[in-house]
Structure formats: structure tokens, C-alpha cells
Amino acid sequence: MFNNADEESVTHPLLLLRSTSNTTSQVAIVGSNLCPIESLDYEIIENDFFKQDWRTRSKTQICQYLFMKWTLCFLVGIVVSLVGFTNNLAVENIAGIKFVVTSNMMLANKYLVAFVVFTAANFGLTLFASLITAYISPEAAGSGIPEVKAYLNGVDAPGIFSLRTLVVKIVGSISAVSSSLHIGKAGPMVHTGACVAALMGQGGSKKYRLTWRWLQYFKNDRDRRDLVTCGSAAGMAAAFRSPVGGVLFALEEMASWWRGALLWRAFFTTAVVAIVLRAFIDFCFTGKCGLFGTGGLIMFDVTSANISYHLEDVPPVFLLGIIGGILGSLYNFILDKVIRIYAIINEKGAAYKILLACSISIFTSGLLFGLPWLASCQACPADASEACPTIGRSGNYKKFQCPPGHYNDLASLIFNTNDDAIKNLFSKNTDSEFHWSSILIFFVTCFFLSIFSYGIVAPTGLFVPVILTGASYGRLVGMLIGSRSNLNHGLFAVLGSASLLGGSMRMTVSLCVVILEFTNNLLLLPLIMLVLLVSKTVGDVFNGNIYDLIMKLKGLPYLEAHAEPYMRQLTVSDVVTGPLQLFHGIEKVSNVVHVLRTTRHNGFPVIDEPPVTECPVLFGLVLRAHLVTLLKKKAFLPTAVPTGIDAFNQFTAGDFAKRGLGNGDKIEDIDLTEEEMEMFVDLHPFTNASPYTVVETMSLAKALILFREVGLRHMLVIPKISSRLPVVGILTRHDFMPEHILGVHPSLLKSRWKKLRIRFPPWEKIF
């Protein structure tokens, strides 16, 4: 059977109707709001002005440029580690106080009061997180990983890296995670790391007057992209104390463009994070961090001195991988449908977004408090490694409603923080601690609560909920296999987490290293590799990875690394549509103003015609931002005569530097007199004379690979026959989108190649 999800994305709107016109400006859902988006200029604009600026740079300036790259990576590592530590410190203390107060009330047999306090605390925390997200920064909603991944692919979504988004992401994540929702903080930490890097890369926030001139050294999207890549790696490293895993995560999942120098800087950044976090953890061991103690930062130590496995242990592990692939693809499928439903609710306004979040909070609190009553009390084991029953915030033996000397195994998992629940599931020498029915109830609860909690208007992550859900069914499989395997139930829980992560997120190398680092167990490497490979392979049979599905739902125009086979049936001239806006090397000011005001294009071909040249010649490509700068500075000529070298005396490199993310002058802000409109402007010194060009007969698939690998925003199409106009059109990111291609050539829809995938039944047939 075949999956028709891609076909539906063309024939039906995703979350909201998208523009079908052939313009470079599109719309997408950023956070929880619909916003216009554009592409980033990762290509170096090699115009005469740029070349002159680089030729005049001294060795000292070049060394300073390189030194600033490493300095900013160091600062990003310091700040992200501080944020990560503060995040965990706040969550552990806020959630810890909540559980301690509730437990004390239950010890006094005040169960109803305990439920009211528990629910009210969760409700207040969720309400606060949703309020600041909905009204201050909707871009902070969700994990942020899809937006960061799209940015590194070349998509400029407004507001995703603003100071306002950073503050709401940090505060909202602390509040939402502390509210006992089944969400994680790893995804928000990745977005936080990217925000910190982006803000430092542009020297701070000019809007809030928090700028540092000595940091304002990176003046192009290319350098900022590299720093954001390091920031995303640092965020993952801070979330799981996994420096190597953070680097590999950025390489495997986030970055669309990579090189050796970037690998070194990302590794350096995550190393700084690891060292700083280690110092803070040592400080907290002295007991000066409140309830934040040995387990505040995620580190699930499952090391066992006598871990041994044999050939007969491979089939159960293989089975775990198959189950993880099926469950992971089912998880993605249901989450996709739930996000679509939430989008319909969120369209109605901020009040509905907040109402949805608060409803999920009340429902979650009722389940977390009520489900442990279904479990029977068990007698404390005589050889328990810790106090039983546990009186306080965390522990393997929660007393809940049980009499003295007994504990509630389901409460030990469900009436706890997510981190502590994972520690309980991963714990060794606890094979007889949990009953299979409690694990089954916990698995079903986690599976659905994590899905229904993700799409609310608050900073929410998926990593920790998926780890927790996978650990529960992994332990359940270990119980069912019993003594027929040499692996204890805690190790089965680790392998279950790996299988669901692989089945949902479809990563292999980075997840393998992350799991090894946060479990501190290198002996499990072969089994984790096996379970990840199997689960990813099985999951790919059904659908794509979770972050790609979310990006598609949001409408972010992400360019895949591979070209669809139907693209080889088309040439670039088949998708280029007009009209094409051209400028002459020396253009009249009124013509430039008219084109800028009547179009939203960001790049324009510049041609020279007789009598300047013998025949029409493509001189290059000039950017919209540079044209606006020329108009703003009023570098005009009274007649159509080239200025030559005089242009370099009128401008500095800072005039053409990109000021920040989404910031820049607009043509509407330029005020010109009628006399100035009749003057001329020489575009030659500011035109990129070596743009990337492709001949009109090149296949669209080949052009896509070049466009993505180089990180282009514009690609000029030139004619095969020189007697025609020297340029046929411009290819932008929009021209490579399936929605545009199949809209221009609908006949390809029926013959479109589809991946061989098993299709889930339609949503309406399930319910």
C-alpha cells in the first residue's frame, strides 16, 4: 500500500491556507501565529564593494574576525549552560515543593485538599506559561526545533530568535514543565541555545537597547548561521549533559550545511557547557540548591558492573526495535492529527489557546492524582536500597494512600516529575518493584498525555516524554520476557526509550551517543545501535520523522536533501514564471523606486545593453536591501555616467551589513523629491558580478541539489541560445516546493513517485 499524505498536502491546505502565487514571500505558522517568511542570504555577495573591503583589511582585522568566532562560541557555551542549570534548578524546586506539600497533606489523610492544591498549582503554572506565550511571544510555543531547523535550512521566520522569545521560552518552559504536564525541556533548550547564539551574533537586541558594540562583528547570515548551529548543539548538551551527543544532534538533525571548521567550534561550545554544568552540579552536592540534588540535571546512571548479554538476548532487543518503530510511527500519526485539531482551535484567538492549555492541565492533574488509586499497595522489600515508603519529593517507593510499610508502585511513576519517573524505570535491581498492570497503565497514560500536551500554547518538548513512554513499554517487555533474558528490567527500559526515540524522531548516531552519555553505560552500545537501526527502519515504512511532519504542518518551506524523482522530468525553465524584473547597470531612480514598491522580490538581475556593451550582457544580481541603502544614502548621479571608484568613498562596509534577524530599512521609509526621482544610480559597484547561474535546460532535480548544498537564495537561469535576453528568470526556494511545481504542472500529480509506505487508516474511520 502507498501513503497519500504527500498528495493530500498538495490538494488540501495544511494548518492554514498558504499563498499559491509565485512570490518569494510566503506565510507559515511560527510558534502559534501565521507570519510572513522569507529566505536568508547565505551566499557571499561578491560585488566590487565587498572585494574592496576585504582587500583593505589588515592581518590584525582578519585575526580579530577569527578570534571573535571562538569568543562568541565560548560565550554561547557559558550562557546556555547557565540557562540550562537555572532551568533545572527552578523546575526541581517548584515541582518539588508542590509534591512535598501535596504528600504532607496526604499523610494527614487530607486527600481532597491535596487534590485541590495539586490541581490548582498545576493550573496556575500552566495558565502563567500560556498567558506569557500567547500575549508576549507566540513564537515561543512548541519545542522550537522545527523553526531552528528551518532557519539553518535558509528560512527566515520573524521573531523566532528575538530577546522576547528567549525570555518567554525560558520562563514559560520552567512554568510548563513544573506544572506536571507530560512535556520536556530538551526541545525548548535547543531553541534557547539558538536564540542566545543569534542574539550574540547580532550584538544583542537593538529594540530593547541591549546591544554590545564589540559583539557586532558578524554582519551576514552566513556567520550567524554557523553560530546558531553551535547554539543548538549547546542546547542539547545542556539538556542531557551530553556534549558529544549535542554536536552529533546538530550535525544529523539540525544543520543543512556542515564543514570541518564548524565541527570544531560546535565541539568547543558543548565542551564549555559540559565543564560549567559539572561545576554547578558539584556546588549543588553541598546542599545549597534547595531540592535540587543528585538528580536535577538529567543523568540516569544505569551502570552495572556485571552487565552481560548473549546471543539469545538479541531477539528480544530486535522485538523492542520493531515495537518502537510501529509505536513511533503511530505516535507521529496521532500527533499530526492532534496538532491539526489544535490549530483550528488556536485560530479563534488567544483566549481559546489559553482555554485549551488550561483544560489539558486540569485533565492531566485529574489523571495523575486519580490513577494511582487503581493500583494496589505492595509491601516494602526487605532489601530496599532506599527508604521505603518514600516520604518526600522523589523516590522509588511512594507511599501515596498506602499504610505504613507499603508503597504504591504506580504513584512512584505517575505522581512524580518526569525526570524522577525515568530514573525509577531505569533503576537496576528493581525487577520486582513494579507490577505489570501499573506499568501498562503508566505507558498508555504517558503515550496519550504527551501527544495531547504538545500542541498547547506554551514551550513544550518531546524528547523527555518520548523517553519516558519508551522506558515504560521497554520495562513491560522485560517483565513479559522474564528470566529468559540476561538483561534486567532497567536495561530493557533504556532500550525501550531508544526504540521509541528512533521510531519517532528517526535519528540514529546522535540518539545513540545521547543515550550512552545520559545513562553513563558504554556496555549497552551494540544493543542500542541495533534497536535504533531497527526502529528507524520500521518507522520509515509508515511516515516521516516527527520534526519534518511538524515543519510541514507549519508550512515552513524546508528543502529536503534529496530531489523527488518527478523533478528529473522537468527543467528549470518549466517552473520559472514571470514577469521578470530587470535593472540596467545605470538605472533611473524612479524606476528603482517603482519596482521596489510594486514587488516583494529580494533579488534583481542587472544587465548592460548597448551602447555600454556591444550586446545585452548579464552583469550580475543586486539585492533589494542594497538598493534601499543606495536610495537612503541618496548616492545619485545627475546623468547616466559611471561613478567608478568614487562609490567607495561614499559608503562603508557597515552600511550594507545586515543589522539583525528580520531588521532592515524598508522602501516605504525612503522619502525622495521629484528632482531626485529623475536622477540616476550606478548599480555596478554593488552588484554581485558572480552569481550562481544554471542553463535553462538543466533538470530541476540537479538545480535543487546545487541550490540547497550551496545555501542559495537566488539562482539565475540563463538561456542556452545567446541571441536571447541574457537571463530567463530567477529560481528561489518557492520554485522548488512541491506545492508550486505540482500547481504549475498538475499532470505530474497522478504520475508522481511515492514512497512505499503502509498507510494508516483515515482519521475519521478511527473515531
mmCIF file of N, CA and C in Angstrom, residues 36-129:
data_model
loop_
_atom_site.group_PDB
_atom_site.id
_atom_site.type_symbol
_atom_site.label_atom_id
_atom_site.label_comp_id
_atom_site.label_asym_id
_atom_site.label_seq_id
_atom_site.Cartn_x
_atom_site.Cartn_y
_atom_site.Cartn_z
ATOM 1 N N PRO A 36 4.563 36.125 7.821
ATOM 2 C CA PRO A 36 5.260 36.083 6.534
ATOM 3 C C PRO A 36 6.698 35.627 6.734
ATOM 4 N N ILE A 37 7.206 34.844 5.813
ATOM 5 C CA ILE A 37 8.573 34.351 5.917
ATOM 6 C C ILE A 37 9.303 34.591 4.612
ATOM 7 N N GLU A 38 10.616 34.691 4.698
ATOM 8 C CA GLU A 38 11.453 34.854 3.534
ATOM 9 C C GLU A 38 12.683 33.971 3.693
ATOM 10 N N SER A 39 13.558 34.022 2.696
ATOM 11 C CA SER A 39 14.778 33.227 2.745
ATOM 12 C C SER A 39 15.932 34.077 3.261
ATOM 13 N N LEU A 40 17.001 33.397 3.651
ATOM 14 C CA LEU A 40 18.191 34.062 4.170
ATOM 15 C C LEU A 40 19.277 34.101 3.101
ATOM 16 N N ASP A 41 20.153 35.087 3.197
ATOM 17 C CA ASP A 41 21.238 35.255 2.227
ATOM 18 C C ASP A 41 22.497 34.581 2.748
ATOM 19 N N TYR A 42 22.579 33.270 2.562
ATOM 20 C CA TYR A 42 23.776 32.549 2.996
ATOM 21 C C TYR A 42 24.918 32.686 1.983
ATOM 22 N N GLU A 43 24.591 33.082 0.764
ATOM 23 C CA GLU A 43 25.627 33.266 -0.256
ATOM 24 C C GLU A 43 26.398 34.557 0.014
ATOM 25 N N ILE A 44 27.714 34.517 -0.173
ATOM 26 C CA ILE A 44 28.525 35.723 -0.044
ATOM 27 C C ILE A 44 28.353 36.569 -1.303
ATOM 28 N N ILE A 45 27.953 37.812 -1.115
ATOM 29 C CA ILE A 45 27.708 38.723 -2.240
ATOM 30 C C ILE A 45 29.038 39.344 -2.657
ATOM 31 N N GLU A 46 29.640 38.813 -3.696
ATOM 32 C CA GLU A 46 30.962 39.259 -4.131
ATOM 33 C C GLU A 46 30.840 40.398 -5.139
ATOM 34 N N ASN A 47 30.418 41.546 -4.651
ATOM 35 C CA ASN A 47 30.409 42.723 -5.511
ATOM 36 C C ASN A 47 31.715 43.496 -5.340
ATOM 37 N N ASP A 48 31.882 44.537 -6.143
ATOM 38 C CA ASP A 48 33.138 45.299 -6.091
ATOM 39 C C ASP A 48 33.363 45.922 -4.730
ATOM 40 N N PHE A 49 32.280 46.342 -4.095
ATOM 41 C CA PHE A 49 32.414 46.964 -2.782
ATOM 42 C C PHE A 49 32.903 45.946 -1.749
ATOM 43 N N PHE A 50 32.363 44.730 -1.812
ATOM 44 C CA PHE A 50 32.790 43.669 -0.892
ATOM 45 C C PHE A 50 34.264 43.329 -1.107
ATOM 46 N N LYS A 51 34.668 43.197 -2.356
ATOM 47 C CA LYS A 51 36.066 42.854 -2.649
ATOM 48 C C LYS A 51 37.013 43.947 -2.163
ATOM 49 N N GLN A 52 36.621 45.200 -2.367
ATOM 50 C CA GLN A 52 37.451 46.305 -1.923
ATOM 51 C C GLN A 52 37.572 46.319 -0.401
ATOM 52 N N ASP A 53 36.483 46.003 0.267
ATOM 53 C CA ASP A 53 36.501 45.982 1.731
ATOM 54 C C ASP A 53 37.435 44.899 2.242
ATOM 55 N N TRP A 54 37.422 43.715 1.637
ATOM 56 C CA TRP A 54 38.303 42.631 2.078
ATOM 57 C C TRP A 54 39.759 42.905 1.729
ATOM 58 N N ARG A 55 40.005 43.552 0.609
ATOM 59 C CA ARG A 55 41.392 43.861 0.240
ATOM 60 C C ARG A 55 42.027 44.845 1.204
ATOM 61 N N THR A 56 41.220 45.721 1.775
ATOM 62 C CA THR A 56 41.756 46.741 2.683
ATOM 63 C C THR A 56 41.874 46.263 4.121
ATOM 64 N N ARG A 57 41.450 45.041 4.389
ATOM 65 C CA ARG A 57 41.548 44.521 5.764
ATOM 66 C C ARG A 57 42.973 44.092 6.067
ATOM 67 N N SER A 58 43.413 44.432 7.263
ATOM 68 C CA SER A 58 44.762 44.059 7.687
ATOM 69 C C SER A 58 44.759 42.671 8.308
ATOM 70 N N LYS A 59 45.951 42.130 8.544
ATOM 71 C CA LYS A 59 46.058 40.822 9.188
ATOM 72 C C LYS A 59 45.472 40.861 10.599
ATOM 73 N N THR A 60 45.614 42.008 11.237
ATOM 74 C CA THR A 60 45.057 42.144 12.587
ATOM 75 C C THR A 60 43.534 42.018 12.567
ATOM 76 N N GLN A 61 42.908 42.622 11.577
ATOM 77 C CA GLN A 61 41.450 42.543 11.469
ATOM 78 C C GLN A 61 40.995 41.122 11.142
ATOM 79 N N ILE A 62 41.747 40.431 10.305
ATOM 80 C CA ILE A 62 41.392 39.047 9.972
ATOM 81 C C ILE A 62 41.525 38.156 11.199
ATOM 82 N N CYS A 63 42.598 38.348 11.970
ATOM 83 C CA CYS A 63 42.774 37.572 13.207
ATOM 84 C C CYS A 63 41.680 37.895 14.213
ATOM 85 N N GLN A 64 41.295 39.165 14.261
ATOM 86 C CA GLN A 64 40.210 39.557 15.164
ATOM 87 C C GLN A 64 38.906 38.883 14.761
ATOM 88 N N TYR A 65 38.671 38.758 13.460
ATOM 89 C CA TYR A 65 37.468 38.093 12.953
ATOM 90 C C TYR A 65 37.426 36.634 13.394
ATOM 91 N N LEU A 66 38.565 35.948 13.256
ATOM 92 C CA LEU A 66 38.626 34.544 13.675
ATOM 93 C C LEU A 66 38.526 34.415 15.194
ATOM 94 N N PHE A 67 39.186 35.329 15.898
ATOM 95 C CA PHE A 67 39.142 35.293 17.359
ATOM 96 C C PHE A 67 37.721 35.498 17.876
ATOM 97 N N MET A 68 36.961 36.391 17.223
ATOM 98 C CA MET A 68 35.593 36.658 17.657
ATOM 99 C C MET A 68 34.701 35.437 17.456
ATOM 100 N N LYS A 69 34.965 34.644 16.426
ATOM 101 C CA LYS A 69 34.174 33.428 16.228
ATOM 102 C C LYS A 69 34.314 32.498 17.428
ATOM 103 N N TRP A 70 35.540 32.276 17.862
ATOM 104 C CA TRP A 70 35.771 31.382 19.002
ATOM 105 C C TRP A 70 35.294 32.013 20.305
ATOM 106 N N THR A 71 35.455 33.329 20.427
ATOM 107 C CA THR A 71 34.998 34.008 21.642
ATOM 108 C C THR A 71 33.482 33.903 21.789
ATOM 109 N N LEU A 72 32.774 34.105 20.686
ATOM 110 C CA LEU A 72 31.317 34.014 20.745
ATOM 111 C C LEU A 72 30.874 32.588 21.046
ATOM 112 N N CYS A 73 31.573 31.603 20.515
ATOM 113 C CA CYS A 73 31.239 30.214 20.850
ATOM 114 C C CYS A 73 31.432 29.956 22.339
ATOM 115 N N PHE A 74 32.508 30.511 22.898
ATOM 116 C CA PHE A 74 32.743 30.375 24.339
ATOM 117 C C PHE A 74 31.631 31.036 25.141
ATOM 118 N N LEU A 75 31.244 32.246 24.757
ATOM 119 C CA LEU A 75 30.186 32.956 25.470
ATOM 120 C C LEU A 75 28.846 32.239 25.343
ATOM 121 N N VAL A 76 28.577 31.692 24.147
ATOM 122 C CA VAL A 76 27.336 30.932 23.969
ATOM 123 C C VAL A 76 27.317 29.736 24.904
ATOM 124 N N GLY A 77 28.439 29.020 25.000
ATOM 125 C CA GLY A 77 28.514 27.870 25.902
ATOM 126 C C GLY A 77 28.279 28.264 27.349
ATOM 127 N N ILE A 78 28.876 29.382 27.775
ATOM 128 C CA ILE A 78 28.702 29.855 29.154
ATOM 129 C C ILE A 78 27.240 30.195 29.430
ATOM 130 N N VAL A 79 26.639 30.992 28.557
ATOM 131 C CA VAL A 79 25.268 31.462 28.787
ATOM 132 C C VAL A 79 24.278 30.300 28.724
ATOM 133 N N VAL A 80 24.427 29.412 27.741
ATOM 134 C CA VAL A 80 23.488 28.292 27.606
ATOM 135 C C VAL A 80 23.587 27.357 28.806
ATOM 136 N N SER A 81 24.792 27.120 29.294
ATOM 137 C CA SER A 81 24.929 26.267 30.477
ATOM 138 C C SER A 81 24.304 26.924 31.699
ATOM 139 N N LEU A 82 24.443 28.244 31.834
ATOM 140 C CA LEU A 82 23.794 28.951 32.943
ATOM 141 C C LEU A 82 22.279 28.848 32.842
ATOM 142 N N VAL A 83 21.766 29.031 31.628
ATOM 143 C CA VAL A 83 20.315 28.918 31.433
ATOM 144 C C VAL A 83 19.847 27.499 31.730
ATOM 145 N N GLY A 84 20.591 26.500 31.236
ATOM 146 C CA GLY A 84 20.216 25.110 31.483
ATOM 147 C C GLY A 84 20.192 24.768 32.955
ATOM 148 N N PHE A 85 21.207 25.235 33.677
ATOM 149 C CA PHE A 85 21.248 24.970 35.116
ATOM 150 C C PHE A 85 20.110 25.679 35.840
ATOM 151 N N THR A 86 19.887 26.954 35.492
ATOM 152 C CA THR A 86 18.798 27.706 36.121
ATOM 153 C C THR A 86 17.450 27.059 35.837
ATOM 154 N N ASN A 87 17.276 26.610 34.612
ATOM 155 C CA ASN A 87 16.040 25.938 34.226
ATOM 156 C C ASN A 87 15.784 24.720 35.104
ATOM 157 N N ASN A 88 16.777 23.856 35.214
ATOM 158 C CA ASN A 88 16.616 22.647 36.023
ATOM 159 C C ASN A 88 16.465 22.959 37.502
ATOM 160 N N LEU A 89 17.230 23.937 37.985
ATOM 161 C CA LEU A 89 17.132 24.324 39.391
ATOM 162 C C LEU A 89 15.724 24.796 39.724
ATOM 163 N N ALA A 90 15.158 25.627 38.852
ATOM 164 C CA ALA A 90 13.811 26.155 39.091
ATOM 165 C C ALA A 90 12.765 25.055 39.013
ATOM 166 N N VAL A 91 12.854 24.190 37.997
ATOM 167 C CA VAL A 91 11.863 23.119 37.838
ATOM 168 C C VAL A 91 11.892 22.172 39.029
ATOM 169 N N GLU A 92 13.075 21.756 39.432
ATOM 170 C CA GLU A 92 13.183 20.809 40.548
ATOM 171 C C GLU A 92 12.635 21.387 41.842
ATOM 172 N N ASN A 93 12.876 22.679 42.079
ATOM 173 C CA ASN A 93 12.407 23.275 43.324
ATOM 174 C C ASN A 93 10.910 23.583 43.292
ATOM 175 N N ILE A 94 10.420 24.112 42.153
ATOM 176 C CA ILE A 94 8.988 24.421 42.071
ATOM 177 C C ILE A 94 8.163 23.139 42.121
ATOM 178 N N ALA A 95 8.520 22.167 41.264
ATOM 179 C CA ALA A 95 7.787 20.902 41.264
ATOM 180 C C ALA A 95 7.993 20.156 42.577
ATOM 181 N N GLY A 96 9.214 20.247 43.127
ATOM 182 C CA GLY A 96 9.493 19.552 44.380
ATOM 183 C C GLY A 96 8.657 20.072 45.530
ATOM 184 N N ILE A 97 8.557 21.389 45.660
ATOM 185 C CA ILE A 97 7.730 21.974 46.722
ATOM 186 C C ILE A 97 6.279 21.551 46.554
ATOM 187 N N LYS A 98 5.811 21.540 45.312
ATOM 188 C CA LYS A 98 4.426 21.141 45.042
ATOM 189 C C LYS A 98 4.169 19.704 45.505
ATOM 190 N N PHE A 99 5.076 18.785 45.196
ATOM 191 C CA PHE A 99 4.885 17.389 45.589
ATOM 192 C C PHE A 99 5.058 17.186 47.093
ATOM 193 N N VAL A 100 5.960 17.942 47.711
ATOM 194 C CA VAL A 100 6.153 17.819 49.159
ATOM 195 C C VAL A 100 4.909 18.285 49.907
ATOM 196 N N VAL A 101 4.368 19.440 49.499
ATOM 197 C CA VAL A 101 3.162 19.958 50.155
ATOM 198 C C VAL A 101 2.000 18.988 49.975
ATOM 199 N N THR A 102 1.833 18.473 48.758
ATOM 200 C CA THR A 102 0.738 17.537 48.492
ATOM 201 C C THR A 102 0.911 16.250 49.288
ATOM 202 N N SER A 103 2.144 15.739 49.349
ATOM 203 C CA SER A 103 2.396 14.496 50.096
ATOM 204 C C SER A 103 2.133 14.675 51.580
ATOM 205 N N ASN A 104 2.510 15.824 52.119
ATOM 206 C CA ASN A 104 2.259 16.072 53.539
ATOM 207 C C ASN A 104 0.769 16.105 53.850
ATOM 208 N N MET A 105 -0.015 16.670 52.952
ATOM 209 C CA MET A 105 -1.470 16.679 53.152
ATOM 210 C C MET A 105 -2.037 15.265 53.088
ATOM 211 N N MET A 106 -1.482 14.441 52.205
ATOM 212 C CA MET A 106 -1.965 13.063 52.096
ATOM 213 C C MET A 106 -1.572 12.249 53.328
ATOM 214 N N LEU A 107 -0.420 12.556 53.904
ATOM 215 C CA LEU A 107 -0.030 11.880 55.142
ATOM 216 C C LEU A 107 -1.003 12.194 56.269
ATOM 217 N N ALA A 108 -1.602 13.396 56.196
ATOM 218 C CA ALA A 108 -2.589 13.791 57.203
ATOM 219 C C ALA A 108 -4.001 13.369 56.807
ATOM 220 N N ASN A 109 -4.096 12.505 55.774
ATOM 221 C CA ASN A 109 -5.382 11.980 55.277
ATOM 222 C C ASN A 109 -6.307 13.079 54.734
ATOM 223 N N LYS A 110 -5.716 14.189 54.287
ATOM 224 C CA LYS A 110 -6.495 15.263 53.675
ATOM 225 C C LYS A 110 -6.415 15.112 52.149
ATOM 226 N N TYR A 111 -7.030 14.050 51.649
ATOM 227 C CA TYR A 111 -6.869 13.712 50.237
ATOM 228 C C TYR A 111 -7.550 14.724 49.313
ATOM 229 N N LEU A 112 -8.725 15.178 49.671
ATOM 230 C CA LEU A 112 -9.431 16.130 48.822
ATOM 231 C C LEU A 112 -8.691 17.463 48.767
ATOM 232 N N VAL A 113 -8.223 17.911 49.924
ATOM 233 C CA VAL A 113 -7.454 19.163 49.952
ATOM 234 C C VAL A 113 -6.175 19.013 49.142
ATOM 235 N N ALA A 114 -5.549 17.839 49.259
ATOM 236 C CA ALA A 114 -4.322 17.591 48.499
ATOM 237 C C ALA A 114 -4.592 17.656 46.998
ATOM 238 N N PHE A 115 -5.706 17.075 46.574
ATOM 239 C CA PHE A 115 -6.050 17.103 45.152
ATOM 240 C C PHE A 115 -6.307 18.528 44.673
ATOM 241 N N VAL A 116 -7.012 19.312 45.483
ATOM 242 C CA VAL A 116 -7.308 20.691 45.105
ATOM 243 C C VAL A 116 -6.019 21.507 45.000
ATOM 244 N N VAL A 117 -5.131 21.346 45.966
ATOM 245 C CA VAL A 117 -3.862 22.083 45.948
ATOM 246 C C VAL A 117 -3.015 21.663 44.750
ATOM 247 N N PHE A 118 -2.936 20.361 44.507
ATOM 248 C CA PHE A 118 -2.151 19.841 43.385
ATOM 249 C C PHE A 118 -2.693 20.366 42.050
ATOM 250 N N THR A 119 -4.001 20.298 41.881
ATOM 251 C CA THR A 119 -4.615 20.758 40.637
ATOM 252 C C THR A 119 -4.494 22.266 40.473
ATOM 253 N N ALA A 120 -4.699 23.011 41.563
ATOM 254 C CA ALA A 120 -4.611 24.472 41.493
ATOM 255 C C ALA A 120 -3.189 24.921 41.162
ATOM 256 N N ALA A 121 -2.197 24.257 41.750
ATOM 257 C CA ALA A 121 -0.805 24.613 41.462
ATOM 258 C C ALA A 121 -0.475 24.363 39.991
ATOM 259 N N ASN A 122 -0.878 23.209 39.487
ATOM 260 C CA ASN A 122 -0.629 22.897 38.081
ATOM 261 C C ASN A 122 -1.373 23.856 37.160
ATOM 262 N N PHE A 123 -2.606 24.169 37.543
ATOM 263 C CA PHE A 123 -3.411 25.088 36.741
ATOM 264 C C PHE A 123 -2.769 26.470 36.689
ATOM 265 N N GLY A 124 -2.314 26.960 37.824
ATOM 266 C CA GLY A 124 -1.685 28.281 37.873
ATOM 267 C C GLY A 124 -0.412 28.350 37.051
ATOM 268 N N LEU A 125 0.408 27.304 37.148
ATOM 269 C CA LEU A 125 1.651 27.286 36.378
ATOM 270 C C LEU A 125 1.379 27.220 34.878
ATOM 271 N N THR A 126 0.421 26.392 34.485
ATOM 272 C CA THR A 126 0.075 26.292 33.062
ATOM 273 C C THR A 126 -0.536 27.589 32.553
ATOM 274 N N LEU A 127 -1.404 28.187 33.354
ATOM 275 C CA LEU A 127 -2.028 29.452 32.970
ATOM 276 C C LEU A 127 -0.980 30.533 32.761
ATOM 277 N N PHE A 128 -0.028 30.605 33.658
ATOM 278 C CA PHE A 128 1.033 31.610 33.537
ATOM 279 C C PHE A 128 1.856 31.388 32.264
ATOM 280 N N ALA A 129 2.235 30.123 32.019
ATOM 281 C CA ALA A 129 3.029 29.818 30.826
ATOM 282 C C ALA A 129 2.263 30.146 29.549
#
